[in-house]
PDB file of C-alpha atoms and ligand atoms in Angstrom:
ATOM      1  CA  ALA M   1     220.845  31.688 -42.873  1.00 54.00           C
ATOM      2  CA  ASP M   2     220.238  28.454 -44.774  1.00 62.00           C
ATOM      3  CA  VAL M   3     217.482  27.254 -42.486  1.00 71.00           C
ATOM      4  CA  VAL M   4     214.738  26.934 -45.098  1.00 81.00           C
ATOM      5  CA  GLU M   5     214.784  24.484 -47.992  1.00 83.00           C
ATOM      6  CA  SER M   6     215.084  26.325 -51.294  1.00 88.00           C
ATOM      7  CA  TYR M   7     215.936  25.724 -54.924  1.00 93.00           C
ATOM      8  CA  SER M   8     218.638  27.815 -56.565  1.00 93.00           C
ATOM      9  CA  TYR M   9     217.924  29.758 -59.737  1.00 95.00           C
ATOM     10  CA  GLU M  10     220.218  27.305 -61.510  1.00 95.00           C
ATOM     11  CA  ASP M  11     218.190  24.281 -60.265  1.00 95.00           C
ATOM     12  CA  ILE M  12     214.996  25.798 -61.616  1.00 97.00           C
ATOM     13  CA  GLU M  13     216.660  26.850 -64.861  1.00 97.00           C
ATOM     14  CA  ALA M  14     217.879  23.265 -65.331  1.00 97.00           C
ATOM     15  CA  ILE M  15     214.345  21.887 -64.902  1.00 98.00           C
ATOM     16  CA  SER M  16     212.822  24.374 -67.358  1.00 98.00           C
ATOM     17  CA  LYS M  17     215.622  23.683 -69.856  1.00 98.00           C
ATOM     18  CA  PHE M  18     214.967  19.948 -69.524  1.00 98.00           C
ATOM     19  CA  LEU M  19     211.319  20.558 -70.428  1.00 98.00           C
ATOM     20  CA  LEU M  20     211.944  23.077 -73.213  1.00 98.00           C
ATOM     21  CA  GLU M  21     214.402  20.711 -74.882  1.00 98.00           C
ATOM     22  CA  ARG M  22     211.750  17.957 -74.972  1.00 97.00           C
ATOM     23  CA  CYS M  23     208.660  19.964 -75.814  1.00 97.00           C
ATOM     24  CA  ARG M  24     207.726  22.131 -78.775  1.00 97.00           C
ATOM     25  CA  HIS M  25     205.066  24.258 -77.031  1.00 98.00           C
ATOM     26  CA  ARG M  26     206.027  27.675 -75.643  1.00 98.00           C
ATOM     27  CA  PRO M  27     203.150  28.482 -73.272  1.00 98.00           C
ATOM     28  CA  LYS M  28     202.567  31.944 -71.843  1.00 98.00           C
ATOM     29  CA  ILE M  29     199.613  30.617 -69.847  1.00 98.00           C
ATOM     30  CA  GLY M  30     199.964  28.207 -66.918  1.00 98.00           C
ATOM     31  CA  ILE M  31     197.092  26.383 -65.256  1.00 98.00           C
ATOM     32  CA  ILE M  32     197.179  24.604 -61.894  1.00 97.00           C
ATOM     33  CA  CYS M  33     194.422  21.991 -61.718  1.00 94.00           C
ATOM     34  CA  GLY M  34     192.899  21.395 -58.291  1.00 88.00           C
ATOM     35  CA  SER M  35     191.141  18.403 -56.702  1.00 78.00           C
ATOM     36  CA  GLY M  36     188.895  16.683 -59.229  1.00 77.00           C
ATOM     37  CA  LEU M  37     189.679  19.293 -61.908  1.00 84.00           C
ATOM     38  CA  GLY M  38     192.643  17.598 -63.552  1.00 87.00           C
ATOM     39  CA  GLY M  39     190.444  16.473 -66.451  1.00 89.00           C
ATOM     40  CA  LEU M  40     191.050  19.851 -68.064  1.00 93.00           C
ATOM     41  CA  ALA M  41     194.597  18.792 -68.937  1.00 95.00           C
ATOM     42  CA  ASP M  42     193.223  15.748 -70.780  1.00 94.00           C
ATOM     43  CA  THR M  43     191.285  18.044 -73.126  1.00 94.00           C
ATOM     44  CA  LEU M  44     194.380  19.838 -74.472  1.00 97.00           C
ATOM     45  CA  GLN M  45     195.219  19.381 -78.131  1.00 97.00           C
ATOM     46  CA  GLU M  46     198.686  18.360 -79.319  1.00 98.00           C
ATOM     47  CA  GLN M  47     199.509  17.110 -75.834  1.00 97.00           C
ATOM     48  CA  GLU M  48     203.002  16.568 -74.565  1.00 98.00           C
ATOM     49  CA  ALA M  49     202.944  15.208 -71.013  1.00 97.00           C
ATOM     50  CA  PHE M  50     205.692  14.812 -68.428  1.00 97.00           C
ATOM     51  CA  PRO M  51     204.933  12.648 -65.379  1.00 94.00           C
ATOM     52  CA  TYR M  52     206.450  14.378 -62.358  1.00 94.00           C
ATOM     53  CA  GLU M  53     208.728  11.422 -61.656  1.00 92.00           C
ATOM     54  CA  SER M  54     210.276  11.852 -65.125  1.00 94.00           C
ATOM     55  CA  ILE M  55     211.330  15.450 -64.413  1.00 95.00           C
ATOM     56  CA  PRO M  56     214.659  15.776 -62.599  1.00 94.00           C
ATOM     57  CA  LYS M  57     214.364  17.237 -59.056  1.00 91.00           C
ATOM     58  CA  PHE M  58     210.564  17.485 -59.335  1.00 93.00           C
ATOM     59  CA  PRO M  59     208.463  16.389 -56.331  1.00 89.00           C
ATOM     60  CA  VAL M  60     205.932  13.570 -56.813  1.00 80.00           C
ATOM     61  CA  SER M  61     202.277  13.960 -55.774  1.00 69.00           C
ATOM     62  CA  THR M  62     200.477  11.524 -53.491  1.00 66.00           C
ATOM     63  CA  VAL M  63     196.850  12.539 -52.780  1.00 62.00           C
ATOM     64  CA  SER M  64     194.024  10.625 -54.514  1.00 62.00           C
ATOM     65  CA  GLY M  65     192.269  12.638 -57.220  1.00 53.00           C
ATOM     66  CA  HIS M  66     195.581  14.208 -58.270  1.00 57.00           C
ATOM     67  CA  LYS M  67     197.439  12.600 -61.143  1.00 72.00           C
ATOM     68  CA  GLY M  68     200.909  14.083 -61.190  1.00 90.00           C
ATOM     69  CA  ARG M  69     201.888  15.275 -64.663  1.00 94.00           C
ATOM     70  CA  LEU M  70     202.895  18.479 -66.365  1.00 96.00           C
ATOM     71  CA  VAL M  71     200.842  18.586 -69.548  1.00 97.00           C
ATOM     72  CA  PHE M  72     201.674  20.971 -72.404  1.00 98.00           C
ATOM     73  CA  GLY M  73     199.221  21.519 -75.221  1.00 98.00           C
ATOM     74  CA  VAL M  74     196.869  23.853 -77.020  1.00 98.00           C
ATOM     75  CA  LEU M  75     193.650  25.237 -75.549  1.00 97.00           C
ATOM     76  CA  SER M  76     191.428  27.632 -77.508  1.00 97.00           C
ATOM     77  CA  GLY M  77     194.258  28.015 -80.000  1.00 97.00           C
ATOM     78  CA  LYS M  78     196.826  29.074 -77.368  1.00 98.00           C
ATOM     79  CA  ALA M  79     199.741  27.148 -75.925  1.00 98.00           C
ATOM     80  CA  VAL M  80     199.229  26.314 -72.248  1.00 98.00           C
ATOM     81  CA  VAL M  81     200.926  24.209 -69.612  1.00 98.00           C
ATOM     82  CA  CYS M  82     198.829  22.436 -66.972  1.00 97.00           C
ATOM     83  CA  MET M  83     199.887  21.032 -63.643  1.00 96.00           C
ATOM     84  CA  GLN M  84     197.689  17.962 -63.416  1.00 94.00           C
ATOM     85  CA  GLY M  85     197.980  17.457 -59.668  1.00 91.00           C
ATOM     86  CA  ARG M  86     199.628  19.871 -57.267  1.00 91.00           C
ATOM     87  CA  PHE M  87     201.667  19.560 -54.092  1.00 93.00           C
ATOM     88  CA  HIS M  88     200.146  20.351 -50.710  1.00 93.00           C
ATOM     89  CA  MET M  89     201.819  21.261 -47.468  1.00 93.00           C
ATOM     90  CA  TYR M  90     199.687  18.633 -45.677  1.00 93.00           C
ATOM     91  CA  GLU M  91     201.366  15.895 -47.703  1.00 90.00           C
ATOM     92  CA  GLY M  92     204.584  16.885 -45.956  1.00 91.00           C
ATOM     93  CA  TYR M  93     206.160  18.936 -48.723  1.00 93.00           C
ATOM     94  CA  SER M  94     208.167  22.017 -47.905  1.00 93.00           C
ATOM     95  CA  MET M  95     206.899  25.352 -49.175  1.00 96.00           C
ATOM     96  CA  ALA M  96     209.815  25.246 -51.626  1.00 95.00           C
ATOM     97  CA  LYS M  97     208.460  22.040 -53.167  1.00 95.00           C
ATOM     98  CA  VAL M  98     204.843  23.246 -53.123  1.00 96.00           C
ATOM     99  CA  THR M  99     205.797  26.315 -55.157  1.00 97.00           C
ATOM    100  CA  LEU M 100     208.646  24.966 -57.309  1.00 97.00           C
ATOM    101  CA  PRO M 101     206.371  24.357 -60.341  1.00 97.00           C
ATOM    102  CA  VAL M 102     205.372  28.029 -60.398  1.00 98.00           C
ATOM    103  CA  ARG M 103     208.975  29.153 -60.780  1.00 98.00           C
ATOM    104  CA  VAL M 104     209.554  26.459 -63.374  1.00 98.00           C
ATOM    105  CA  MET M 105     206.572  27.878 -65.286  1.00 98.00           C
ATOM    106  CA  LYS M 106     208.052  31.359 -64.986  1.00 98.00           C
ATOM    107  CA  LEU M 107     211.285  30.212 -66.636  1.00 98.00           C
ATOM    108  CA  LEU M 108     209.268  28.362 -69.288  1.00 98.00           C
ATOM    109  CA  GLY M 109     207.896  31.786 -70.254  1.00 98.00           C
ATOM    110  CA  VAL M 110     204.532  31.717 -68.480  1.00 98.00           C
ATOM    111  CA  GLU M 111     203.119  35.217 -67.861  1.00 98.00           C
ATOM    112  CA  THR M 112     199.569  34.453 -66.734  1.00 98.00           C
ATOM    113  CA  MET M 113     198.693  31.788 -64.184  1.00 98.00           C
ATOM    114  CA  LEU M 114     195.232  30.377 -63.486  1.00 98.00           C
ATOM    115  CA  VAL M 115     194.844  28.396 -60.280  1.00 98.00           C
ATOM    116  CA  THR M 116     191.878  26.207 -59.463  1.00 96.00           C
ATOM    117  CA  ASN M 117     190.889  24.343 -56.337  1.00 94.00           C
ATOM    118  CA  ALA M 118     187.990  22.665 -54.569  1.00 92.00           C
ATOM    119  CA  ALA M 119     186.938  24.588 -51.493  1.00 95.00           C
ATOM    120  CA  GLY M 120     184.425  24.498 -48.695  1.00 96.00           C
ATOM    121  CA  GLY M 121     181.718  27.150 -48.690  1.00 97.00           C
ATOM    122  CA  VAL M 122     181.858  29.430 -45.664  1.00 98.00           C
ATOM    123  CA  ASN M 123     179.560  32.110 -47.067  1.00 98.00           C
ATOM    124  CA  GLN M 124     176.039  30.864 -46.296  1.00 95.00           C
ATOM    125  CA  ASP M 125     174.834  31.922 -49.754  1.00 96.00           C
ATOM    126  CA  TYR M 126     177.183  29.461 -51.448  1.00 96.00           C
ATOM    127  CA  VAL M 127     175.952  26.035 -52.530  1.00 91.00           C
ATOM    128  CA  PRO M 128     178.002  23.060 -53.741  1.00 91.00           C
ATOM    129  CA  GLY M 129     178.605  23.465 -57.460  1.00 92.00           C
ATOM    130  CA  ASP M 130     179.058  27.234 -57.250  1.00 95.00           C
ATOM    131  CA  ILE M 131     182.227  28.586 -58.810  1.00 96.00           C
ATOM    132  CA  MET M 132     183.951  31.354 -56.860  1.00 98.00           C
ATOM    133  CA  ILE M 133     186.266  33.788 -58.599  1.00 98.00           C
ATOM    134  CA  ILE M 134     188.972  34.409 -56.021  1.00 98.00           C
ATOM    135  CA  LYS M 135     189.086  38.097 -55.221  1.00 98.00           C
ATOM    136  CA  ASP M 136     191.629  37.855 -52.442  1.00 98.00           C
ATOM    137  CA  HIS M 137     193.076  35.356 -49.999  1.00 98.00           C
ATOM    138  CA  ILE M 138     194.064  34.978 -46.377  1.00 98.00           C
ATOM    139  CA  ASN M 139     197.212  32.905 -46.002  1.00 98.00           C
ATOM    140  CA  PHE M 140     196.917  31.497 -42.499  1.00 97.00           C
ATOM    141  CA  PRO M 141     200.220  29.604 -42.366  1.00 96.00           C
ATOM    142  CA  GLY M 142     201.837  32.725 -43.835  1.00 95.00           C
ATOM    143  CA  LEU M 143     200.402  34.990 -41.158  1.00 95.00           C
ATOM    144  CA  CYS M 144     202.315  32.894 -38.634  1.00 91.00           C
ATOM    145  CA  GLY M 145     205.594  32.880 -40.577  1.00 91.00           C
ATOM    146  CA  ASN M 146     205.260  29.941 -42.964  1.00 94.00           C
ATOM    147  CA  ASN M 147     205.236  32.034 -46.130  1.00 97.00           C
ATOM    148  CA  PRO M 148     206.638  30.421 -49.289  1.00 97.00           C
ATOM    149  CA  LEU M 149     209.006  33.385 -49.667  1.00 97.00           C
ATOM    150  CA  ARG M 150     210.574  32.830 -46.243  1.00 95.00           C
ATOM    151  CA  GLY M 151     214.322  32.414 -46.575  1.00 93.00           C
ATOM    152  CA  PRO M 152     216.974  34.162 -48.639  1.00 92.00           C
ATOM    153  CA  ASN M 153     215.372  36.201 -51.421  1.00 95.00           C
ATOM    154  CA  ASN M 154     216.419  35.636 -55.002  1.00 93.00           C
ATOM    155  CA  GLU M 155     216.250  39.027 -56.715  1.00 95.00           C
ATOM    156  CA  LYS M 156     216.239  37.283 -60.099  1.00 96.00           C
ATOM    157  CA  PHE M 157     212.677  36.232 -59.308  1.00 97.00           C
ATOM    158  CA  GLY M 158     211.428  39.277 -57.437  1.00 98.00           C
ATOM    159  CA  PRO M 159     211.769  41.703 -54.525  1.00 98.00           C
ATOM    160  CA  ARG M 160     212.259  40.850 -50.857  1.00 97.00           C
ATOM    161  CA  PHE M 161     208.949  42.475 -49.893  1.00 97.00           C
ATOM    162  CA  PRO M 162     206.475  41.969 -52.750  1.00 98.00           C
ATOM    163  CA  ALA M 163     203.074  43.684 -52.709  1.00 97.00           C
ATOM    164  CA  MET M 164     200.034  41.398 -52.411  1.00 98.00           C
ATOM    165  CA  ASN M 165     197.209  43.954 -52.376  1.00 97.00           C
ATOM    166  CA  ASP M 166     196.474  43.271 -56.047  1.00 97.00           C
ATOM    167  CA  ALA M 167     197.311  39.552 -56.102  1.00 98.00           C
ATOM    168  CA  TYR M 168     194.247  38.514 -58.118  1.00 98.00           C
ATOM    169  CA  ASN M 169     194.242  40.540 -61.332  1.00 98.00           C
ATOM    170  CA  ALA M 170     191.118  42.679 -61.702  1.00 98.00           C
ATOM    171  CA  LYS M 171     191.101  42.510 -65.500  1.00 97.00           C
ATOM    172  CA  LEU M 172     191.363  38.713 -65.435  1.00 98.00           C
ATOM    173  CA  ARG M 173     188.521  38.561 -62.925  1.00 98.00           C
ATOM    174  CA  ALA M 174     186.402  40.593 -65.316  1.00 98.00           C
ATOM    175  CA  SER M 175     187.426  38.228 -68.108  1.00 98.00           C
ATOM    176  CA  LEU M 176     186.332  35.281 -65.965  1.00 98.00           C
ATOM    177  CA  ARG M 177     182.913  36.862 -65.520  1.00 98.00           C
ATOM    178  CA  ALA M 178     182.709  37.435 -69.263  1.00 97.00           C
ATOM    179  CA  ALA M 179     183.795  33.835 -69.912  1.00 97.00           C
ATOM    180  CA  ALA M 180     181.140  32.578 -67.482  1.00 97.00           C
ATOM    181  CA  LYS M 181     178.507  34.525 -69.421  1.00 97.00           C
ATOM    182  CA  LEU M 182     179.696  32.977 -72.693  1.00 95.00           C
ATOM    183  CA  CYS M 183     179.160  29.461 -71.378  1.00 93.00           C
ATOM    184  CA  GLY M 184     175.928  30.132 -69.502  1.00 95.00           C
ATOM    185  CA  LEU M 185     177.426  29.788 -66.027  1.00 96.00           C
ATOM    186  CA  SER M 186     176.686  33.279 -64.698  1.00 97.00           C
ATOM    187  CA  ASP M 187     174.043  32.007 -62.258  1.00 96.00           C
ATOM    188  CA  HIS M 188     176.601  29.771 -60.548  1.00 95.00           C
ATOM    189  CA  MET M 189     179.356  32.381 -60.269  1.00 97.00           C
ATOM    190  CA  LYS M 190     180.413  34.024 -57.016  1.00 98.00           C
ATOM    191  CA  GLU M 191     183.356  36.220 -56.150  1.00 98.00           C
ATOM    192  CA  GLY M 192     184.983  36.147 -52.751  1.00 98.00           C
ATOM    193  CA  VAL M 193     187.803  35.669 -50.299  1.00 98.00           C
ATOM    194  CA  TYR M 194     189.609  32.326 -50.060  1.00 98.00           C
ATOM    195  CA  ALA M 195     191.247  31.263 -46.813  1.00 98.00           C
ATOM    196  CA  TYR M 196     194.223  28.915 -47.062  1.00 98.00           C
ATOM    197  CA  LEU M 197     194.583  26.545 -44.118  1.00 98.00           C
ATOM    198  CA  GLY M 198     197.261  23.898 -43.772  1.00 95.00           C
ATOM    199  CA  GLY M 199     194.915  20.908 -43.482  1.00 92.00           C
ATOM    200  CA  PRO M 200     194.627  17.930 -43.824  1.00 95.00           C
ATOM    201  CA  ALA M 201     191.950  17.947 -41.116  1.00 95.00           C
ATOM    202  CA  TYR M 202     188.804  19.716 -42.179  1.00 94.00           C
ATOM    203  CA  GLU M 203     187.806  22.706 -40.089  1.00 96.00           C
ATOM    204  CA  THR M 204     186.096  22.563 -36.725  1.00 96.00           C
ATOM    205  CA  VAL M 205     182.799  24.341 -36.237  1.00 97.00           C
ATOM    206  CA  ALA M 206     184.537  27.040 -34.213  1.00 98.00           C
ATOM    207  CA  GLU M 207     187.170  27.507 -36.927  1.00 98.00           C
ATOM    208  CA  LEU M 208     184.504  27.913 -39.605  1.00 98.00           C
ATOM    209  CA  ARG M 209     182.566  30.389 -37.477  1.00 98.00           C
ATOM    210  CA  PHE M 210     185.797  32.324 -36.964  1.00 98.00           C
ATOM    211  CA  LEU M 211     186.505  32.338 -40.724  1.00 98.00           C
ATOM    212  CA  LYS M 212     182.997  33.545 -41.449  1.00 98.00           C
ATOM    213  CA  ALA M 213     183.298  36.322 -38.888  1.00 98.00           C
ATOM    214  CA  ILE M 214     186.489  37.675 -40.466  1.00 98.00           C
ATOM    215  CA  GLY M 215     185.018  37.807 -43.969  1.00 98.00           C
ATOM    216  CA  VAL M 216     186.064  34.523 -45.548  1.00 98.00           C
ATOM    217  CA  ASP M 217     183.813  33.091 -48.264  1.00 98.00           C
ATOM    218  CA  ALA M 218     185.547  29.782 -49.026  1.00 98.00           C
ATOM    219  CA  VAL M 219     188.203  27.649 -47.354  1.00 98.00           C
ATOM    220  CA  GLY M 220     190.729  25.213 -48.723  1.00 97.00           C
ATOM    221  CA  MET M 221     194.176  23.675 -48.410  1.00 97.00           C
ATOM    222  CA  SER M 222     196.068  25.059 -51.405  1.00 97.00           C
ATOM    223  CA  THR M 223     196.529  27.935 -53.840  1.00 98.00           C
ATOM    224  CA  ALA M 224     197.794  30.813 -51.678  1.00 98.00           C
ATOM    225  CA  PRO M 225     201.455  29.624 -51.704  1.00 98.00           C
ATOM    226  CA  GLU M 226     201.495  29.252 -55.494  1.00 98.00           C
ATOM    227  CA  VAL M 227     199.824  32.631 -55.956  1.00 98.00           C
ATOM    228  CA  ILE M 228     202.327  34.416 -53.707  1.00 98.00           C
ATOM    229  CA  VAL M 229     205.271  32.930 -55.579  1.00 98.00           C
ATOM    230  CA  ALA M 230     203.665  33.745 -58.938  1.00 98.00           C
ATOM    231  CA  ARG M 231     203.069  37.364 -57.918  1.00 98.00           C
ATOM    232  CA  HIS M 232     206.589  37.603 -56.514  1.00 98.00           C
ATOM    233  CA  CYS M 233     207.998  36.815 -59.956  1.00 98.00           C
ATOM    234  CA  GLY M 234     205.612  39.187 -61.734  1.00 98.00           C
ATOM    235  CA  MET M 235     203.038  36.826 -63.190  1.00 98.00           C
ATOM    236  CA  LYS M 236     199.427  37.895 -63.584  1.00 98.00           C
ATOM    237  CA  VAL M 237     197.189  35.610 -61.543  1.00 98.00           C
ATOM    238  CA  CYS M 238     193.567  34.583 -61.436  1.00 97.00           C
ATOM    239  CA  GLY M 239     191.935  31.884 -59.361  1.00 98.00           C
ATOM    240  CA  LEU M 240     188.782  29.799 -59.201  1.00 97.00           C
ATOM    241  CA  SER M 241     187.341  27.796 -56.322  1.00 97.00           C
ATOM    242  CA  LEU M 242     184.807  25.115 -57.059  1.00 94.00           C
ATOM    243  CA  ILE M 243     182.571  25.052 -53.994  1.00 94.00           C
ATOM    244  CA  SER M 244     182.481  21.347 -53.219  1.00 91.00           C
ATOM    245  CA  ASN M 245     180.621  21.351 -49.924  1.00 91.00           C
ATOM    246  CA  LYS M 246     179.067  23.614 -47.341  1.00 92.00           C
ATOM    247  CA  GLY M 247     181.194  24.107 -44.274  1.00 94.00           C
ATOM    248  CA  ILE M 248     179.492  22.582 -41.256  1.00 93.00           C
ATOM    249  CA  MET M 249     178.795  25.456 -38.883  1.00 94.00           C
ATOM    250  CA  GLU M 250     176.398  23.719 -36.495  1.00 93.00           C
ATOM    251  CA  TYR M 251     177.065  21.300 -33.639  1.00 95.00           C
ATOM    252  CA  ASP M 252     175.056  18.537 -35.275  1.00 89.00           C
ATOM    253  CA  PRO M 253     176.958  15.214 -35.355  1.00 87.00           C
ATOM    254  CA  SER M 254     174.683  13.856 -38.112  1.00 88.00           C
ATOM    255  CA  LEU M 255     176.308  16.301 -40.573  1.00 85.00           C
ATOM    256  CA  VAL M 256     179.387  14.825 -42.266  1.00 82.00           C
ATOM    257  CA  ILE M 257     181.975  15.844 -44.839  1.00 77.00           C
ATOM    258  CA  ASP M 258     184.357  13.521 -46.591  1.00 70.00           C
ATOM    259  CA  HIS M 259     186.857  13.706 -49.441  1.00 74.00           C
ATOM    260  CA  SER M 260     184.619  11.708 -51.820  1.00 77.00           C
ATOM    261  CA  GLU M 261     182.002  14.480 -51.598  1.00 72.00           C
ATOM    262  CA  VAL M 262     184.697  16.967 -52.620  1.00 68.00           C
ATOM    263  CA  LEU M 263     185.673  14.819 -55.620  1.00 72.00           C
ATOM    264  CA  GLU M 264     181.998  14.284 -56.565  1.00 75.00           C
ATOM    265  CA  ALA M 265     181.421  18.061 -56.855  1.00 73.00           C
ATOM    266  CA  GLY M 266     184.404  18.144 -59.198  1.00 72.00           C
ATOM    267  CA  ARG M 267     182.817  15.457 -61.382  1.00 77.00           C
ATOM    268  CA  VAL M 268     179.490  17.305 -61.561  1.00 80.00           C
ATOM    269  CA  ARG M 269     181.049  20.623 -62.587  1.00 88.00           C
ATOM    270  CA  ALA M 270     184.209  19.380 -64.325  1.00 86.00           C
ATOM    271  CA  ALA M 271     182.901  19.963 -67.842  1.00 90.00           C
ATOM    272  CA  ASP M 272     181.583  23.417 -66.888  1.00 94.00           C
ATOM    273  CA  ILE M 273     184.927  24.430 -65.397  1.00 93.00           C
ATOM    274  CA  GLN M 274     186.651  23.180 -68.534  1.00 92.00           C
ATOM    275  CA  SER M 275     184.489  25.320 -70.800  1.00 94.00           C
ATOM    276  CA  LEU M 276     184.888  28.269 -68.428  1.00 96.00           C
ATOM    277  CA  VAL M 277     188.676  27.956 -68.543  1.00 96.00           C
ATOM    278  CA  SER M 278     188.810  27.507 -72.306  1.00 95.00           C
ATOM    279  CA  ASN M 279     186.639  30.621 -72.746  1.00 96.00           C
ATOM    280  CA  LEU M 280     188.910  32.519 -70.368  1.00 97.00           C
ATOM    281  CA  VAL M 281     191.989  31.466 -72.343  1.00 97.00           C
ATOM    282  CA  LYS M 282     190.262  32.732 -75.483  1.00 96.00           C
ATOM    283  CA  LEU M 283     189.881  36.154 -73.834  1.00 96.00           C
ATOM    284  CA  ILE M 284     193.488  36.452 -72.620  1.00 95.00           C
ATOM    285  CA  ASP M 285     195.507  38.599 -74.986  1.00 85.00           C
ATOM    286  CA  GLU M 286     199.103  37.427 -75.124  1.00 81.00           C
TER     287      GLU M 286
HETATM  288  N1  LIG F 301     186.224  21.657 -48.080  1.00 81.04           N
HETATM  289  C1  LIG F 301     187.362  21.626 -48.817  1.00 81.04           C
HETATM  290  N2  LIG F 301     187.393  22.565 -46.282  1.00 81.04           N
HETATM  291  C2  LIG F 301     186.251  22.130 -46.814  1.00 81.04           C
HETATM  292  O1  LIG F 301     185.197  22.158 -46.133  1.00 81.04           O
HETATM  293  N3  LIG F 301     187.325  21.156 -50.071  1.00 81.04           N
HETATM  294  C3  LIG F 301     188.544  22.064 -48.278  1.00 81.04           C
HETATM  295  C4  LIG F 301     188.527  22.543 -46.997  1.00 81.04           C
END
């Protein structure tokens, strides 16, 4: 049943070959940079960058605050590859396009993937500027059938029915806490459940109250699809949400949220997230 868009193993192999032939780095660590957090890629040493439009069959990203390059380089002495700008379902991309870069990373040799995003705080204890280690997620589109693994399964990547109970690696989460300690960020660290919603509309008050009631700590419009595809193909995963705003849970029309607020939180904490990630990379044993 060819009803879902998908890339063949050969398509993905061709993209990774294209990159490997033009790049001397051989990263085992992949990093997906979220809204306002793309600056991390600019800090890599010995950079080799590939704008998405220069990579055959690669989608091109459109949302402001997302650049659109695959950047290879060295961070804390280790080779890494960063997605500077990701693809979101709300931009109109298929799940296949949203998650294609993860499979490309897999064939590049990536074994550990770190995903970052900007998210709204649902947990009332969270304040903008907090950094949440993702402990687990709820994939709302997936619960209704729009899972990135929908469609024919390619056994070369992973099993038809992959486990997701241990999606966010416990050892990596401990390493993130240790990394946070090293750079003096412990007081801003949280750990919680991320809910993935399709967006692009922010949540209604009733939606946020519902999310809170079911145990969600932060809400955003990315990450879960990439994590599912990474786990499917056996990568170790860890994730960070920068809490960019408090979710508005009261019927008070004077309270507003806009995308510039989300990007501003990224600017305030960008350097902290960069040192957190570089300390984490230091702690990852390859
Ligand atoms: N904030 C955000 N909802 C929010 O309130 N960054 C994504 C989704």
